[in-house]
JSON list of C-alpha atoms in Angstrom, two decimals:
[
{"chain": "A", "resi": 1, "resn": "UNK", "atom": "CA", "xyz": [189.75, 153.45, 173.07]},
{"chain": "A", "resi": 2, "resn": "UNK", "atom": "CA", "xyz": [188.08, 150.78, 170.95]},
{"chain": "A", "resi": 3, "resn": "UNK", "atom": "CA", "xyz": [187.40, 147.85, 173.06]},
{"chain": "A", "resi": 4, "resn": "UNK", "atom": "CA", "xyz": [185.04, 144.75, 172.82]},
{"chain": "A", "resi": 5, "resn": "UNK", "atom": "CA", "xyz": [184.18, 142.69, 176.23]},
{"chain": "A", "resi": 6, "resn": "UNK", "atom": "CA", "xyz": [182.49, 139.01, 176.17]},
{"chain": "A", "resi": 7, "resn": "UNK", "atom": "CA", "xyz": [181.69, 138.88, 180.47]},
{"chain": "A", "resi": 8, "resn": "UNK", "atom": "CA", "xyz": [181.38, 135.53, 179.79]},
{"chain": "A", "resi": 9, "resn": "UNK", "atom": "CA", "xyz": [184.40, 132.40, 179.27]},
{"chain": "A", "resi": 10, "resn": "UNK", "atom": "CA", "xyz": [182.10, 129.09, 179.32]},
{"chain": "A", "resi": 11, "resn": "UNK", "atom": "CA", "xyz": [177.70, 129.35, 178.95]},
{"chain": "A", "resi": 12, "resn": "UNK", "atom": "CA", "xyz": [176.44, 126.17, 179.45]},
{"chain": "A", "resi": 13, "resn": "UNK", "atom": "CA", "xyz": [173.22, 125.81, 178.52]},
{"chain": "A", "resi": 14, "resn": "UNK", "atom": "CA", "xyz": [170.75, 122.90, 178.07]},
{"chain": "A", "resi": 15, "resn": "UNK", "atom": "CA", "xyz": [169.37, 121.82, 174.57]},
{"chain": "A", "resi": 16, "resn": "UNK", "atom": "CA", "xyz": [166.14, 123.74, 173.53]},
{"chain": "A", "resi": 17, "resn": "UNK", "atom": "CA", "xyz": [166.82, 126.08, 176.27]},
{"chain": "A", "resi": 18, "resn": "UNK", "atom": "CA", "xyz": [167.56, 130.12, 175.08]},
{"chain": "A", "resi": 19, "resn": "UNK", "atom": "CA", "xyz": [171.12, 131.19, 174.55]},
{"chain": "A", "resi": 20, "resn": "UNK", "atom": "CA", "xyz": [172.13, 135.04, 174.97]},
{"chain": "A", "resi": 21, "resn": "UNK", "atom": "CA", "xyz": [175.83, 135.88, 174.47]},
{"chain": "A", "resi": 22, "resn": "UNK", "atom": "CA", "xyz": [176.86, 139.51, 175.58]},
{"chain": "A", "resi": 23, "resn": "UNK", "atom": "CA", "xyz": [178.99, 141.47, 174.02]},
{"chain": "A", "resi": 24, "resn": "UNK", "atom": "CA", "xyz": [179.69, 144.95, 175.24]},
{"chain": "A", "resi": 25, "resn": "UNK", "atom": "CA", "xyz": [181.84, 147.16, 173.22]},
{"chain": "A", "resi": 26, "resn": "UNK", "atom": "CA", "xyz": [183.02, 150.55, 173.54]},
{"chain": "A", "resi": 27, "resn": "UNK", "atom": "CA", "xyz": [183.61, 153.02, 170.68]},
{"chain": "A", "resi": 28, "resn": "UNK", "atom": "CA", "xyz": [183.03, 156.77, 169.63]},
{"chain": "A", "resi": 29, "resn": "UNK", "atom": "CA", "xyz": [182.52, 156.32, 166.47]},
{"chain": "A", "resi": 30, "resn": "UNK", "atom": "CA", "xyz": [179.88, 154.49, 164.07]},
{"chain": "A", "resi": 31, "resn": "UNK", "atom": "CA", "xyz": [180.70, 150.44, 164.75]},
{"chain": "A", "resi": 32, "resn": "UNK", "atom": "CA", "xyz": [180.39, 147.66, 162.82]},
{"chain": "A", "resi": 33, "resn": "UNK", "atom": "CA", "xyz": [179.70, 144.79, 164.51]},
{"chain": "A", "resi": 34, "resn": "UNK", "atom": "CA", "xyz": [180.22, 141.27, 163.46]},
{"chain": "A", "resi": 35, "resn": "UNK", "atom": "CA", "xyz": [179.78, 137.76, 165.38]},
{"chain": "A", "resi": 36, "resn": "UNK", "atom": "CA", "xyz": [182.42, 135.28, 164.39]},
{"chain": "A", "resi": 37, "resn": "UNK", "atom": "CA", "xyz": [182.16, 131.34, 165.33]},
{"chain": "A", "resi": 38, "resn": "UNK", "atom": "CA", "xyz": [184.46, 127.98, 165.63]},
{"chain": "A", "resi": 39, "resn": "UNK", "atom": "CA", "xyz": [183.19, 124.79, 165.80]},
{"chain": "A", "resi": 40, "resn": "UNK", "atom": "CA", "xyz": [185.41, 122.05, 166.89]},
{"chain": "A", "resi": 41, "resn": "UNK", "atom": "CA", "xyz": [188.43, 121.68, 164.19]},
{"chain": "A", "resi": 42, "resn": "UNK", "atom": "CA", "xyz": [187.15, 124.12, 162.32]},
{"chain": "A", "resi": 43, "resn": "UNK", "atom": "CA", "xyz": [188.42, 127.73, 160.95]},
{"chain": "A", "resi": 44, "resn": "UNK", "atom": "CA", "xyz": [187.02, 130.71, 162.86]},
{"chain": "A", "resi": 45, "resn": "UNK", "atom": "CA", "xyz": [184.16, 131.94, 160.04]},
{"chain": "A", "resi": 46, "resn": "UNK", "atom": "CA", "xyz": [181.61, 134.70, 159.97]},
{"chain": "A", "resi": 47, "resn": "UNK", "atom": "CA", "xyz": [178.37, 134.02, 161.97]},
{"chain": "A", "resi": 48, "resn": "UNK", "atom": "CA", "xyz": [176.46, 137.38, 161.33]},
{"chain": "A", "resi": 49, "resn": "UNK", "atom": "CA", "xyz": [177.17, 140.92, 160.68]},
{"chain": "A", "resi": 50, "resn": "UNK", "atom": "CA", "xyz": [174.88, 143.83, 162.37]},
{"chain": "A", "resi": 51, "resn": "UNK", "atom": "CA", "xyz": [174.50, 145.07, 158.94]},
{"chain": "A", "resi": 52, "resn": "UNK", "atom": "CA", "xyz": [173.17, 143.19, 157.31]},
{"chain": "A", "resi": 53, "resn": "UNK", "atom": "CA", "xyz": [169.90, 142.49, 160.03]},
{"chain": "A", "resi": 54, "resn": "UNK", "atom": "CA", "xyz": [169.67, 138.44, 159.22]},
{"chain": "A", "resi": 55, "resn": "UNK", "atom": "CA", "xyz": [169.16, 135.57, 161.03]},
{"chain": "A", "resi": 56, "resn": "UNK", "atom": "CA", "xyz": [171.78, 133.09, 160.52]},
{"chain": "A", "resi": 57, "resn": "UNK", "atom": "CA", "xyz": [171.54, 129.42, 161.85]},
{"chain": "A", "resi": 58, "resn": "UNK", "atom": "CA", "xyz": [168.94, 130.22, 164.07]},
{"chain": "A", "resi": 59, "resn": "UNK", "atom": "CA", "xyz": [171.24, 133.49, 165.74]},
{"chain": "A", "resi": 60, "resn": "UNK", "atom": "CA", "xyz": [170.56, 137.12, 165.58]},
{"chain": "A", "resi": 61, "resn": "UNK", "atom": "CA", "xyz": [171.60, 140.33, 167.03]},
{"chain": "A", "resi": 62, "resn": "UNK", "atom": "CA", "xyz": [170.92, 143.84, 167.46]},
{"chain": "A", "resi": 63, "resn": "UNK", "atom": "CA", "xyz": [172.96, 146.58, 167.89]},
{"chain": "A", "resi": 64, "resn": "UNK", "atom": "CA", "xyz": [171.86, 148.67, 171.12]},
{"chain": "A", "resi": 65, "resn": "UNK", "atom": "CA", "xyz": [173.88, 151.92, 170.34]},
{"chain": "A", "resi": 66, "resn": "UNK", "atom": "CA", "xyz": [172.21, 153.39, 173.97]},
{"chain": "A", "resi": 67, "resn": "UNK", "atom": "CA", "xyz": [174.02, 150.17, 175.45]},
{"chain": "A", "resi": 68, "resn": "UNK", "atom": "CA", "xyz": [176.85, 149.62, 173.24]},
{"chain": "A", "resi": 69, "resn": "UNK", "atom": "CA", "xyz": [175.96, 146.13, 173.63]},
{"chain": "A", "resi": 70, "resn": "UNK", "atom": "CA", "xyz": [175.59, 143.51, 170.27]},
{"chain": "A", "resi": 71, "resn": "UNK", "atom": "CA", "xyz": [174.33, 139.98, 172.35]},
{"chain": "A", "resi": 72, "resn": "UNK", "atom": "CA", "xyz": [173.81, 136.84, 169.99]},
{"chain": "A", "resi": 73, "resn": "UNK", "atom": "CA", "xyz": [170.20, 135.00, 171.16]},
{"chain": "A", "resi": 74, "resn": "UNK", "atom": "CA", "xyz": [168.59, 131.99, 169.92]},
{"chain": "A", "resi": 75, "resn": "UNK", "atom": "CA", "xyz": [165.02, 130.98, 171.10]},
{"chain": "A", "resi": 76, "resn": "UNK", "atom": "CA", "xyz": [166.14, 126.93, 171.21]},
{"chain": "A", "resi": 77, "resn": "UNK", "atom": "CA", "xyz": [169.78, 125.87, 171.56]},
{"chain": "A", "resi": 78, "resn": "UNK", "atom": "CA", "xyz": [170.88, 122.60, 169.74]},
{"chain": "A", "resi": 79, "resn": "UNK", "atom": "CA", "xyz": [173.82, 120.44, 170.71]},
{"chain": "A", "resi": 80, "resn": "UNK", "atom": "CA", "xyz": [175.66, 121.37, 166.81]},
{"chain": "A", "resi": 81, "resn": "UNK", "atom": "CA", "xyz": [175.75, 125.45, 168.89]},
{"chain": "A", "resi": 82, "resn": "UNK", "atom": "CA", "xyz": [178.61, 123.81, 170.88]},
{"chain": "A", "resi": 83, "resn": "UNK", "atom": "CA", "xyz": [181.44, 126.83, 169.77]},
{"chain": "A", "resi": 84, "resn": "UNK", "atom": "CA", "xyz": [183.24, 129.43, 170.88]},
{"chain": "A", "resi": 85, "resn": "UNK", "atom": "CA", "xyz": [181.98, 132.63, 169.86]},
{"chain": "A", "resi": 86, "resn": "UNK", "atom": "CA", "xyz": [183.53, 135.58, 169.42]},
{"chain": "A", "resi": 87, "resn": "UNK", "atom": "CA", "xyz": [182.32, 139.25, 168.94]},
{"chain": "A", "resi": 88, "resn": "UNK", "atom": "CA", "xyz": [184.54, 141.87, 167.08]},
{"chain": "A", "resi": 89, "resn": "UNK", "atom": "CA", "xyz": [184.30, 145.45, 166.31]},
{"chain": "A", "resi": 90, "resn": "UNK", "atom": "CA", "xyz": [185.07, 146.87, 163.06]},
{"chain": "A", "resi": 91, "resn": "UNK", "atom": "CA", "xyz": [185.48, 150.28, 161.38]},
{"chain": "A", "resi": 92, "resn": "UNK", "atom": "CA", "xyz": [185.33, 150.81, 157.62]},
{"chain": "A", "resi": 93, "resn": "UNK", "atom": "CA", "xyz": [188.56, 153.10, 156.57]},
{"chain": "A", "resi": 94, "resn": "UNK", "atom": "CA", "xyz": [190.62, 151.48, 159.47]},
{"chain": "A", "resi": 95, "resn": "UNK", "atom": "CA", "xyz": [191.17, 148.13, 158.12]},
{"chain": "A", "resi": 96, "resn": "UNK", "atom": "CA", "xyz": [191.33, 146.53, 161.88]},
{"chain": "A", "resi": 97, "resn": "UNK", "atom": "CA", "xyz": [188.83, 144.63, 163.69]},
{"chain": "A", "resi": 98, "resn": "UNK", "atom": "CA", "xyz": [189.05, 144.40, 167.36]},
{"chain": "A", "resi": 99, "resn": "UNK", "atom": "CA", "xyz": [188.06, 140.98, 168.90]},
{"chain": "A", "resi": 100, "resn": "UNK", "atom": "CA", "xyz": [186.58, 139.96, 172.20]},
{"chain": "A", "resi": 101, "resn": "UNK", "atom": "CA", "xyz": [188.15, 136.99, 174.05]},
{"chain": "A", "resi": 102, "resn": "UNK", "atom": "CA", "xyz": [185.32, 134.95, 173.22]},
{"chain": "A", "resi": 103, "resn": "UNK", "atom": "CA", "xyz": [182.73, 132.87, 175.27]},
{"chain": "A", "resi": 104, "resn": "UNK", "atom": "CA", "xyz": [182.51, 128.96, 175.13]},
{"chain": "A", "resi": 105, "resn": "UNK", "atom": "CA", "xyz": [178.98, 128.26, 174.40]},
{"chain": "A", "resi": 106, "resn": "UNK", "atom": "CA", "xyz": [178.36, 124.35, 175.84]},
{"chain": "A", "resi": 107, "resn": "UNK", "atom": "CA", "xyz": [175.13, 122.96, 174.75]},
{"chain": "A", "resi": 108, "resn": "UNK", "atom": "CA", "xyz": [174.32, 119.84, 177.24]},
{"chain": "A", "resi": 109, "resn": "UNK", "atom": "CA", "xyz": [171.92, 117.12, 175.52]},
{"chain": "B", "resi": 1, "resn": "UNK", "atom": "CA", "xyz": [187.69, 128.95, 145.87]},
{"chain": "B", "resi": 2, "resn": "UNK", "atom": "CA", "xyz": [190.93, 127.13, 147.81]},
{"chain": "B", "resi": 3, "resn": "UNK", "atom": "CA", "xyz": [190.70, 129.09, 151.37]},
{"chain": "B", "resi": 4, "resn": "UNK", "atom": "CA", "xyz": [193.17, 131.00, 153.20]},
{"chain": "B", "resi": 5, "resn": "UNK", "atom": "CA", "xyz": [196.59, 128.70, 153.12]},
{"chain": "B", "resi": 6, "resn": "UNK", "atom": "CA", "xyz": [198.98, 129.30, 156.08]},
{"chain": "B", "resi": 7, "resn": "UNK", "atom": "CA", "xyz": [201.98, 127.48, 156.43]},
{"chain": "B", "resi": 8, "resn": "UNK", "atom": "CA", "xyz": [203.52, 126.16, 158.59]},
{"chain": "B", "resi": 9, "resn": "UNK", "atom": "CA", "xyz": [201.40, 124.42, 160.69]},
{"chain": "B", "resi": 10, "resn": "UNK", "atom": "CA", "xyz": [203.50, 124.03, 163.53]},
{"chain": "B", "resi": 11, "resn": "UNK", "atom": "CA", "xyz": [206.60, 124.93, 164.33]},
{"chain": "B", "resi": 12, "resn": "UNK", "atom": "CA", "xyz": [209.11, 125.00, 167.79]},
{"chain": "B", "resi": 13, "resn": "UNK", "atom": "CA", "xyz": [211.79, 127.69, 167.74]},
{"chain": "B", "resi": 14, "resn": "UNK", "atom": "CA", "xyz": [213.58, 128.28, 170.90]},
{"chain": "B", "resi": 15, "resn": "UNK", "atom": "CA", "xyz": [214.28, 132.09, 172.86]},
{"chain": "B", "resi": 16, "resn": "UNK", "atom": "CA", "xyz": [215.91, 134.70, 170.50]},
{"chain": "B", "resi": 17, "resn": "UNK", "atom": "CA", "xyz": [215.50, 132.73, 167.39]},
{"chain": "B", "resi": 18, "resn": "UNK", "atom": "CA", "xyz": [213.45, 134.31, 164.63]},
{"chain": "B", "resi": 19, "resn": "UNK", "atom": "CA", "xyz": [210.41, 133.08, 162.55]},
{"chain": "B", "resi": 20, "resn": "UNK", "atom": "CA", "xyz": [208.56, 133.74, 159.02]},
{"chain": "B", "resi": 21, "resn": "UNK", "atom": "CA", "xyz": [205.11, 132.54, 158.79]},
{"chain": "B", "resi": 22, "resn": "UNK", "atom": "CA", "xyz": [203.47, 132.46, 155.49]},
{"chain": "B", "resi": 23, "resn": "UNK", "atom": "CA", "xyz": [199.88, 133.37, 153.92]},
{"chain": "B", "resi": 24, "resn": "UNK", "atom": "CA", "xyz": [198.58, 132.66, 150.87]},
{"chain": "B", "resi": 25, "resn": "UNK", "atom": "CA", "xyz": [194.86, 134.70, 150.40]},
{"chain": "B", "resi": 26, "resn": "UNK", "atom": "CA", "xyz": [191.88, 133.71, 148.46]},
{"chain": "B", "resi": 27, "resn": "UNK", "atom": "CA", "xyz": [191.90, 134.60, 144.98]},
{"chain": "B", "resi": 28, "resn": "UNK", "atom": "CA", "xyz": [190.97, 138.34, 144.26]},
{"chain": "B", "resi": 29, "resn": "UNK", "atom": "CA", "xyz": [191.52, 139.17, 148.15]},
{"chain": "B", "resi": 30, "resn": "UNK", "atom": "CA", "xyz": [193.60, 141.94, 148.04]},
{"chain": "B", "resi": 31, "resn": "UNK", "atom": "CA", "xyz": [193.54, 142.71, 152.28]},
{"chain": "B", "resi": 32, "resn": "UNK", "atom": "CA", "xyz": [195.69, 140.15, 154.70]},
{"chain": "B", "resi": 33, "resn": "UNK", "atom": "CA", "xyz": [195.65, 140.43, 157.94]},
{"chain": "B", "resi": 34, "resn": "UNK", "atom": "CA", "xyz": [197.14, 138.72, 161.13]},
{"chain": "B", "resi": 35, "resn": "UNK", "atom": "CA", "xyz": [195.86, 138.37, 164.54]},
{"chain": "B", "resi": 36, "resn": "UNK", "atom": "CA", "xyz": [197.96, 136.67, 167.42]},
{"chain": "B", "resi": 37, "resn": "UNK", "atom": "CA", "xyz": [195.77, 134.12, 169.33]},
{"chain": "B", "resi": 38, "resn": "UNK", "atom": "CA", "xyz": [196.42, 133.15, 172.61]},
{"chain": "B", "resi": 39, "resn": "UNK", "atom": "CA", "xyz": [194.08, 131.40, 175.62]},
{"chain": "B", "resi": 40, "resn": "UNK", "atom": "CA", "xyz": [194.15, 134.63, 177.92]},
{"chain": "B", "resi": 41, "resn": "UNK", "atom": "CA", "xyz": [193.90, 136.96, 175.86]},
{"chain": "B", "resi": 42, "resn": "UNK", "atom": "CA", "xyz": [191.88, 136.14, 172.48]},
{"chain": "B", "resi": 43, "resn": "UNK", "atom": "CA", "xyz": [192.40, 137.74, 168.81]},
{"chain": "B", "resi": 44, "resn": "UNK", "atom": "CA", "xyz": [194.74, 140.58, 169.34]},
{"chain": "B", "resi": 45, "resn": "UNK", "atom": "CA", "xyz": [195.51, 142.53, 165.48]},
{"chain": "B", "resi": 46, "resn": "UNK", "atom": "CA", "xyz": [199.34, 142.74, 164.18]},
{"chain": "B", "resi": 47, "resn": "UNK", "atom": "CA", "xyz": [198.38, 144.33, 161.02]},
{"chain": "B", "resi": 48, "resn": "UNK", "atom": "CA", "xyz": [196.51, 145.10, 157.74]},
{"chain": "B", "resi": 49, "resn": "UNK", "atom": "CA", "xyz": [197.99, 144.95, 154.11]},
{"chain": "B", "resi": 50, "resn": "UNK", "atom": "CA", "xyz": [196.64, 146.20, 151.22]},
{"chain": "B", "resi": 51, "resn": "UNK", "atom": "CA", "xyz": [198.08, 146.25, 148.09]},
{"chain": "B", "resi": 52, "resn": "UNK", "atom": "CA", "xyz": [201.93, 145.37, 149.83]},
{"chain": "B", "resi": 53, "resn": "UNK", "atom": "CA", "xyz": [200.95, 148.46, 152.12]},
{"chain": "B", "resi": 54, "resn": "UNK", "atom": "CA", "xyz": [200.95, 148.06, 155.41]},
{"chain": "B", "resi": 55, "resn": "UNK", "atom": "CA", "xyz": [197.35, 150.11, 156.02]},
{"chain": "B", "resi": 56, "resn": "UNK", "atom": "CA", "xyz": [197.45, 150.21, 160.03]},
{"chain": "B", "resi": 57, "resn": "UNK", "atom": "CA", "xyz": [199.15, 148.04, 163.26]},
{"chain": "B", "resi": 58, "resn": "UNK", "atom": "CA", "xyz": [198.52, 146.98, 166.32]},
{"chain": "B", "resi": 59, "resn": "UNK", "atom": "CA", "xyz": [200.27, 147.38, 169.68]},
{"chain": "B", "resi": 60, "resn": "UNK", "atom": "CA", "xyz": [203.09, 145.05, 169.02]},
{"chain": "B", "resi": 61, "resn": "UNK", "atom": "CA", "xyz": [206.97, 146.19, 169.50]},
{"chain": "B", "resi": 62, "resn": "UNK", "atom": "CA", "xyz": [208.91, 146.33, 166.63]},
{"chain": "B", "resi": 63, "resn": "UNK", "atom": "CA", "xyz": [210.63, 142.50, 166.64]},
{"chain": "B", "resi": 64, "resn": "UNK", "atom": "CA", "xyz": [207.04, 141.89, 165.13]},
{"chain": "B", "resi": 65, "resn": "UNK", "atom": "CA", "xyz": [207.22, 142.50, 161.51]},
{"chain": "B", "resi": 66, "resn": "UNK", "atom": "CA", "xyz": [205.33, 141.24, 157.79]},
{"chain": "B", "resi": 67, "resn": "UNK", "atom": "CA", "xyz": [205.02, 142.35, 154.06]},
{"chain": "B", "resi": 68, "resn": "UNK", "atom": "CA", "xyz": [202.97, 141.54, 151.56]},
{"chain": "B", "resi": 69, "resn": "UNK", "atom": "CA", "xyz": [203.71, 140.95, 147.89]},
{"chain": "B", "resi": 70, "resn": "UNK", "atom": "CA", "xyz": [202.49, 141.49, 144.71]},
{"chain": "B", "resi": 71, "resn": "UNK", "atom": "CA", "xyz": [200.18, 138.43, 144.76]},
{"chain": "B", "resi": 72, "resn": "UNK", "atom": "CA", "xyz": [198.93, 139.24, 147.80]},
{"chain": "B", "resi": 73, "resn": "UNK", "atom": "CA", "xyz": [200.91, 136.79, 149.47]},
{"chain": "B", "resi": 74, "resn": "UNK", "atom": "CA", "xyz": [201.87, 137.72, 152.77]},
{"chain": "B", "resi": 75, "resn": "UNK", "atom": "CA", "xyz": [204.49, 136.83, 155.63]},
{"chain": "B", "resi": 76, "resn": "UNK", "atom": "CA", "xyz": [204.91, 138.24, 158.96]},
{"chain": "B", "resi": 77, "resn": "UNK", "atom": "CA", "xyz": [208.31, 137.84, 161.22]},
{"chain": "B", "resi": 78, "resn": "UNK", "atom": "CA", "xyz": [209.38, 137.83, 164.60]},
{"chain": "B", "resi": 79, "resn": "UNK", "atom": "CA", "xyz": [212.75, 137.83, 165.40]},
{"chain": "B", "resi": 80, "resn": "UNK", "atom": "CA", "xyz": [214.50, 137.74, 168.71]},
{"chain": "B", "resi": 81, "resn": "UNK", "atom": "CA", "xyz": [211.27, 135.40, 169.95]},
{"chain": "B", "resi": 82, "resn": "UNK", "atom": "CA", "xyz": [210.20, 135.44, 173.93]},
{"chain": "B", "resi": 83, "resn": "UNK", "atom": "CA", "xyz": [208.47, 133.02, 175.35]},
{"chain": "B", "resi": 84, "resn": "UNK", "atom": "CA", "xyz": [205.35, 135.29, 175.71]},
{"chain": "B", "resi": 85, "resn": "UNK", "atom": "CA", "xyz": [205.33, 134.70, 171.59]},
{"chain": "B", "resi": 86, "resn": "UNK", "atom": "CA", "xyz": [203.85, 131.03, 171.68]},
{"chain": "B", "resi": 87, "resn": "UNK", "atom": "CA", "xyz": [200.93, 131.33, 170.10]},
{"chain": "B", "resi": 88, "resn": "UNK", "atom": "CA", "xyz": [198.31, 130.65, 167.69]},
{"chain": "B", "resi": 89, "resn": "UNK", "atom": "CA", "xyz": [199.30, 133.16, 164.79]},
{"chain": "B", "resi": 90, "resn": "UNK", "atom": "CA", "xyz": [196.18, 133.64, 162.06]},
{"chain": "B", "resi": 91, "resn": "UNK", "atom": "CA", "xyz": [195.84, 134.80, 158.89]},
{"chain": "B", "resi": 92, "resn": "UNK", "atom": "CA", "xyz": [192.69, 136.23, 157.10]},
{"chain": "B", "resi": 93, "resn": "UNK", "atom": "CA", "xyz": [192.01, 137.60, 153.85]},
{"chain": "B", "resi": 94, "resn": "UNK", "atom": "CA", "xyz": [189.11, 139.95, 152.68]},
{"chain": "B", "resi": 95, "resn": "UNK", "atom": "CA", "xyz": [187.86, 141.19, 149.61]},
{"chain": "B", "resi": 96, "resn": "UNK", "atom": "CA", "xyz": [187.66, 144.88, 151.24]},
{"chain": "B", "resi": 97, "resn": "UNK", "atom": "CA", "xyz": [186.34, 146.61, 148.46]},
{"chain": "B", "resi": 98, "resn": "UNK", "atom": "CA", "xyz": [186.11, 150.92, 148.73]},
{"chain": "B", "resi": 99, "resn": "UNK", "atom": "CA", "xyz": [184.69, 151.93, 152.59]},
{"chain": "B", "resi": 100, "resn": "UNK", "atom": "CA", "xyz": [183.79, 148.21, 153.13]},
{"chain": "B", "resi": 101, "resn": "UNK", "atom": "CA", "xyz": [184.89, 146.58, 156.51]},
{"chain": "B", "resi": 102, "resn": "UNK", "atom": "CA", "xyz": [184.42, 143.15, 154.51]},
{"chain": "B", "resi": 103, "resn": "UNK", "atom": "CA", "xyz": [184.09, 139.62, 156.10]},
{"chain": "B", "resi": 104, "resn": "UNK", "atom": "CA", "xyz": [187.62, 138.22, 157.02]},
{"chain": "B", "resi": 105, "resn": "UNK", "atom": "CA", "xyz": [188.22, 134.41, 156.00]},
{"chain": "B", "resi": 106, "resn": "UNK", "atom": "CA", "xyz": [190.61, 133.03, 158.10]},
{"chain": "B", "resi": 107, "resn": "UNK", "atom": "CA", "xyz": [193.49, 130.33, 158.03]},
{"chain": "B", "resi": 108, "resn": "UNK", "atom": "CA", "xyz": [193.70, 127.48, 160.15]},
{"chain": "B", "resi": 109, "resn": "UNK", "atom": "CA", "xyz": [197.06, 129.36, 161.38]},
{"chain": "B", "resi": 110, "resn": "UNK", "atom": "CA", "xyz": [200.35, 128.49, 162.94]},
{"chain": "B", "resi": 111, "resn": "UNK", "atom": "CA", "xyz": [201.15, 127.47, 165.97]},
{"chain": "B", "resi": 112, "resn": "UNK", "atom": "CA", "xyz": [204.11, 128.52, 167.39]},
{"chain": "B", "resi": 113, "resn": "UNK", "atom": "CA", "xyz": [206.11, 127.27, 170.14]},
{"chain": "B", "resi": 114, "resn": "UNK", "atom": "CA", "xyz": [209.09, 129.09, 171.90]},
{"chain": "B", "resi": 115, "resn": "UNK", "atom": "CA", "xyz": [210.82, 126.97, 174.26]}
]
């Protein structure tokens, strides 16, 4: 069964300190994986996609098909980080994306 | 581009009433779909539509329901609600062009109460 597991509610982490936010996700097939964020009053938007290899923000990820893991890092947290994250799991020809519960990142000044 | 337009906002229905929650897409987004957020549990998927077909569902019973017109518009239903149905109910759109799993835009959703 598809399934897509953030370990983690709340992160707190200091400013300028590294953030890593795990996502573990299980799936037989070929995944697409995709981080999605929301800031404070704002709409849930795309962060990054695995596809597309970027760095967005400051944020990347890599897909670790040996560890079906796809953890968001930053070198240096800043205070505007302060979100909840979410990682989700999509399949092209499916048309559904399965979402983690999603990890409170807290970025203390 | 306006976003993703859900209305309403917020609403407060009480046990075994029913609801319709509208979504109005971005122009040219052809794909709706709605997720059911709550605290414990996250995003959880209702359903796809594509074209006014419903392309796949999640693991809701059947008192969950939606449709999608021919402008893309979409509204999903509950009827007989529970109290487990308070939620955060949102709405994305997506291009989803052939074998693309595209970026969803979301709503800012509605939130619905069941007392």
């Amino acid at each position: 069964a598809q399934r897509v597991t953030q370990p983690e509610k709340l992160l707190s982490v200091f400013k300028g300190a590294p953030v890593e936010l795990k996502c573990n996700y299980s799936y037989s097939g070929s995944p697409e994986l995709f981080w999605y964020v929301q800031y404070s009053r704002q709409r849930l938007q795309l962060l990054l996609r695995h596809i597309s290899r970027e760095s967005i923000k400051g944020f990347t990820a890599d897909l670790n098909k040996g560890e079906t893991s796809f953890h968001l890092k930053k070198p240096f947290a800043q205070e505007e980080d302060s979100a909840m994250y979410y990682c989700a799991l999509g399949h092209s020809g499916t048309y559904k994306y399965i979402f983690g519960t999603g990890t409170r990142l807290k970025v203390l000044a | 581009k306006a976003g993703v337009t859900q209305t309403p906002r917020y609403l407060i229905k009480t046990r075994g009433q029913q609801v319709t929650l509208s979504c109005s897409p971005i122009s040219g987004h052809r794909s709706v779909s709605w997720y059911q957020q709550t605290p414990g549990q996250g995003l959880q998927f209702l359903f796809e539509y594509f074209s006014e077909t419903q392309r796949n569902k999640g693991n809701f019973p059947g008192r969950f329901s939606g449709r999608q017109f021919s402008n893309s518009r979409s509204e999903m239903n509950v009827s007989t609600l529970e109290l487990g149905d308070s939620a955060l109910y949102l709405c994305a759109s997506s291009f989803q062009g052939t074998g693309n799993t595209g970026e969803l835009f979301f709503g800012e959703g509605s939130r619905l109460t069941v007392l």
